């Protein structure tokens, strides 16, 4: 059976057969553990609500947004502080729409992005765990660090902070256990 990469999915069968089959996502034990933590947190906040009425919390770490949510929630459930950092800037919209004397609707002006005020290459997540500064860069699939991100990592480590590249929740979970010990029973 030939396999050929095609737009993030795999084609199976002969090259003449173009049937596309997605790769099935499988949750790691670490993600399942995170779901247990989240469900326990919800039960603790709602002690008088029957368990069957509470919607189970679900997590996936196969996208950058999903992995970011997993990491932030895990840190919070274990007594740390974590937040997502955005440094994209903002859009300035100077457009104006009006109707001219012929009855045509026209738009004049433009939109433009102004750069953010944050540090170039800043990590996706900033956290404090057990009193230590931790910066977490989320990378999924073929995504790699830019030069600005590598320079930011060097600056954080030079200042005595921790910096980690999170490529999956299981990888982050193992890093967390190795650096902060038992906060997990997996």
Short mmCIF file of C-alpha atoms in Angstrom, two decimals:
data_model
loop_
_atom_site.label_atom_id
_atom_site.label_comp_id
_atom_site.label_asym_id
_atom_site.label_seq_id
_atom_site.Cartn_x
_atom_site.Cartn_y
_atom_site.Cartn_z
CA UNK A 1 0.00 0.00 0.00
CA UNK A 2 1.42 3.37 -1.00
CA UNK A 3 1.04 6.36 1.27
CA UNK A 4 1.52 9.87 0.03
CA UNK A 5 1.23 13.09 2.05
CA UNK A 6 -1.50 15.34 0.73
CA UNK A 7 -2.54 18.61 2.46
CA UNK A 8 -2.07 17.41 6.02
CA UNK A 9 -3.83 14.12 5.38
CA UNK A 10 -2.68 10.81 4.00
CA UNK A 11 -3.90 9.11 0.84
CA UNK A 12 -4.11 5.36 1.11
CA UNK A 13 -4.24 2.84 -1.67
CA UNK A 14 -2.67 3.07 -5.08
CA UNK A 15 -1.63 6.41 -6.51
CA UNK A 16 -4.57 6.28 -8.92
CA UNK A 17 -7.01 5.89 -6.04
CA UNK A 18 -7.34 9.34 -4.45
CA UNK A 19 -9.38 8.31 -1.41
CA UNK A 20 -8.31 10.53 1.50
CA UNK A 21 -8.23 9.07 5.00
CA UNK A 22 -7.60 11.19 8.11
CA UNK A 23 -5.24 9.98 10.81
CA UNK A 24 -7.25 9.21 13.94
CA UNK A 25 -6.41 11.19 17.08
CA UNK A 26 -5.62 9.16 20.19
CA UNK A 27 -5.56 10.78 23.61
CA UNK A 28 -2.44 10.19 25.64
CA UNK A 29 -2.61 9.12 29.28
CA UNK A 30 -1.53 12.66 30.19
CA UNK A 31 -4.55 14.20 28.41
CA UNK A 32 -6.87 11.68 30.07
CA UNK A 33 -5.35 12.63 33.44
CA UNK A 34 -5.94 16.32 32.66
CA UNK A 35 -9.60 15.54 31.94
CA UNK A 36 -9.83 13.84 35.37
CA UNK A 37 -8.32 16.93 37.02
CA UNK A 38 -10.80 19.19 35.19
CA UNK A 39 -13.78 17.02 36.11
CA UNK A 40 -12.67 16.89 39.76
CA UNK A 41 -12.34 20.69 39.75
CA UNK A 42 -15.89 21.09 38.40
CA UNK A 43 -17.24 18.64 41.00
CA UNK A 44 -15.48 20.54 43.79
CA UNK A 45 -17.02 23.83 42.62
CA UNK A 46 -20.50 22.27 42.32
CA UNK A 47 -20.79 19.89 45.31
CA UNK A 48 -24.62 19.93 45.38
CA UNK A 49 -25.06 19.14 41.68
CA UNK A 50 -25.47 15.47 40.79
CA UNK A 51 -22.43 14.18 38.88
CA UNK A 52 -24.52 13.00 35.93
CA UNK A 53 -25.75 16.59 35.39
CA UNK A 54 -22.22 17.94 34.98
CA UNK A 55 -20.87 18.01 31.44
CA UNK A 56 -17.57 16.13 31.24
CA UNK A 57 -14.55 18.27 30.35
CA UNK A 58 -12.80 17.24 27.12
CA UNK A 59 -9.30 18.13 25.93
CA UNK A 60 -7.28 17.50 22.76
CA UNK A 61 -3.65 18.42 22.14
CA UNK A 62 -3.50 17.99 18.36
CA UNK A 63 -3.76 21.72 17.55
CA UNK A 64 -1.83 24.73 18.86
CA UNK A 65 -4.98 26.15 20.51
CA UNK A 66 -5.87 22.79 22.05
CA UNK A 67 -2.37 22.23 23.41
CA UNK A 68 -2.25 25.78 24.79
CA UNK A 69 -5.54 25.20 26.64
CA UNK A 70 -4.25 21.88 28.02
CA UNK A 71 -1.05 23.46 29.35
CA UNK A 72 -2.73 26.52 30.89
CA UNK A 73 -5.49 24.52 32.59
CA UNK A 74 -3.04 21.89 33.90
CA UNK A 75 -0.86 24.58 35.49
CA UNK A 76 -3.89 26.24 37.08
CA UNK A 77 -5.28 22.93 38.40
CA UNK A 78 -1.91 22.31 40.08
CA UNK A 79 -1.86 25.66 41.90
CA UNK A 80 0.18 27.68 39.41
CA UNK A 81 -0.68 30.78 37.44
CA UNK A 82 -0.66 30.77 33.62
CA UNK A 83 -1.87 33.01 30.85
CA UNK A 84 -1.76 33.15 27.08
CA UNK A 85 0.39 35.92 25.64
CA UNK A 86 -0.55 37.64 22.39
CA UNK A 87 1.79 39.99 20.57
CA UNK A 88 0.08 40.47 17.21
CA UNK A 89 -0.58 44.19 17.53
CA UNK A 90 -3.88 45.70 16.53
CA UNK A 91 -5.71 46.87 13.46
CA UNK A 92 -6.44 50.54 12.82
CA UNK A 93 -9.52 50.99 10.62
CA UNK A 94 -9.85 54.40 8.94
CA UNK A 95 -12.48 53.26 6.45
CA UNK A 96 -15.65 55.21 5.97
CA UNK A 97 -18.68 54.08 3.99
CA UNK A 98 -21.08 56.56 2.41
CA UNK A 99 -23.59 56.86 -0.39
CA UNK A 100 -22.59 59.27 -3.16
CA UNK A 101 -24.95 61.61 -5.03
CA UNK A 102 -25.68 58.94 -7.68
CA UNK A 103 -26.79 56.46 -5.04
CA UNK A 104 -23.68 54.24 -5.11
CA UNK A 105 -22.31 52.99 -1.79
CA UNK A 106 -18.59 53.70 -1.56
CA UNK A 107 -15.89 52.96 0.99
CA UNK A 108 -12.81 55.12 1.35
CA UNK A 109 -9.88 54.78 3.71
CA UNK A 110 -7.85 51.75 4.69
CA UNK A 111 -6.96 49.31 7.42
CA UNK A 112 -3.47 48.79 8.70
CA UNK A 113 -1.80 46.81 11.45
CA UNK A 114 0.39 48.46 14.02
CA UNK A 115 2.95 46.31 15.79
CA UNK A 116 2.36 45.09 19.31
CA UNK A 117 4.19 46.49 22.30
CA UNK A 118 5.40 43.09 23.53
CA UNK A 119 8.86 41.64 23.09
CA UNK A 120 9.57 40.07 19.70
CA UNK A 121 9.66 36.29 19.97
CA UNK A 122 7.74 36.20 23.24
CA UNK A 123 6.49 32.77 24.32
CA UNK A 124 2.85 31.70 23.89
CA UNK A 125 2.29 31.10 27.61
CA UNK A 126 3.72 32.92 30.62
CA UNK A 127 3.41 31.07 33.92
CA UNK A 128 4.51 31.04 37.53
CA UNK A 129 4.91 27.56 38.95
CA UNK A 130 6.09 27.06 42.55
CA UNK A 131 7.41 30.64 42.56
CA UNK A 132 9.43 30.19 39.36
CA UNK A 133 8.98 32.05 36.10
CA UNK A 134 8.19 29.67 33.22
CA UNK A 135 7.77 30.61 29.56
CA UNK A 136 6.18 28.00 27.30
CA UNK A 137 6.34 28.05 23.50
CA UNK A 138 3.74 25.85 21.78
CA UNK A 139 4.85 24.13 18.56
CA UNK A 140 2.70 21.61 16.69
CA UNK A 141 3.72 19.52 13.69
CA UNK A 142 6.36 21.12 11.47
CA UNK A 143 6.24 24.49 13.26
CA UNK A 144 9.71 25.57 14.44
CA UNK A 145 11.16 28.40 16.54
CA UNK A 146 12.03 31.62 14.74
CA UNK A 147 15.31 33.42 15.39
CA UNK A 148 13.46 35.98 17.53
CA UNK A 149 12.00 33.13 19.63
CA UNK A 150 15.44 31.54 20.06
CA UNK A 151 16.85 34.88 21.21
CA UNK A 152 13.93 35.30 23.63
CA UNK A 153 14.61 31.80 25.02
CA UNK A 154 18.27 32.71 25.61
CA UNK A 155 17.26 35.92 27.41
CA UNK A 156 14.79 34.08 29.68
CA UNK A 157 17.31 31.37 30.56
CA UNK A 158 20.09 33.94 31.13
CA UNK A 159 17.81 35.73 33.61
CA UNK A 160 17.25 32.45 35.50
CA UNK A 161 13.77 31.65 34.17
CA UNK A 162 12.58 28.34 32.74
CA UNK A 163 11.73 28.00 29.05
CA UNK A 164 10.12 24.95 27.48
CA UNK A 165 8.98 24.02 23.98
CA UNK A 166 5.68 22.13 24.27
CA UNK A 167 5.12 19.85 21.27
CA UNK A 168 2.46 17.67 22.91
CA UNK A 169 0.73 17.65 26.26
CA UNK A 170 2.41 14.37 27.19
CA UNK A 171 5.84 15.92 26.53
CA UNK A 172 4.95 19.00 28.61
CA UNK A 173 3.50 16.81 31.38
CA UNK A 174 6.76 14.81 31.59
CA UNK A 175 8.80 18.04 31.67
CA UNK A 176 6.55 19.36 34.46
CA UNK A 177 6.96 16.18 36.53
CA UNK A 178 10.74 16.24 36.07
CA UNK A 179 11.03 19.91 37.09
CA UNK A 180 8.29 20.34 39.69
CA UNK A 181 7.79 16.82 41.01
CA UNK A 182 4.54 15.40 42.23
CA UNK A 183 1.62 17.54 41.24
CA UNK A 184 0.51 14.62 39.22
CA UNK A 185 -0.22 11.01 39.98
CA UNK A 186 0.03 9.58 36.48
#
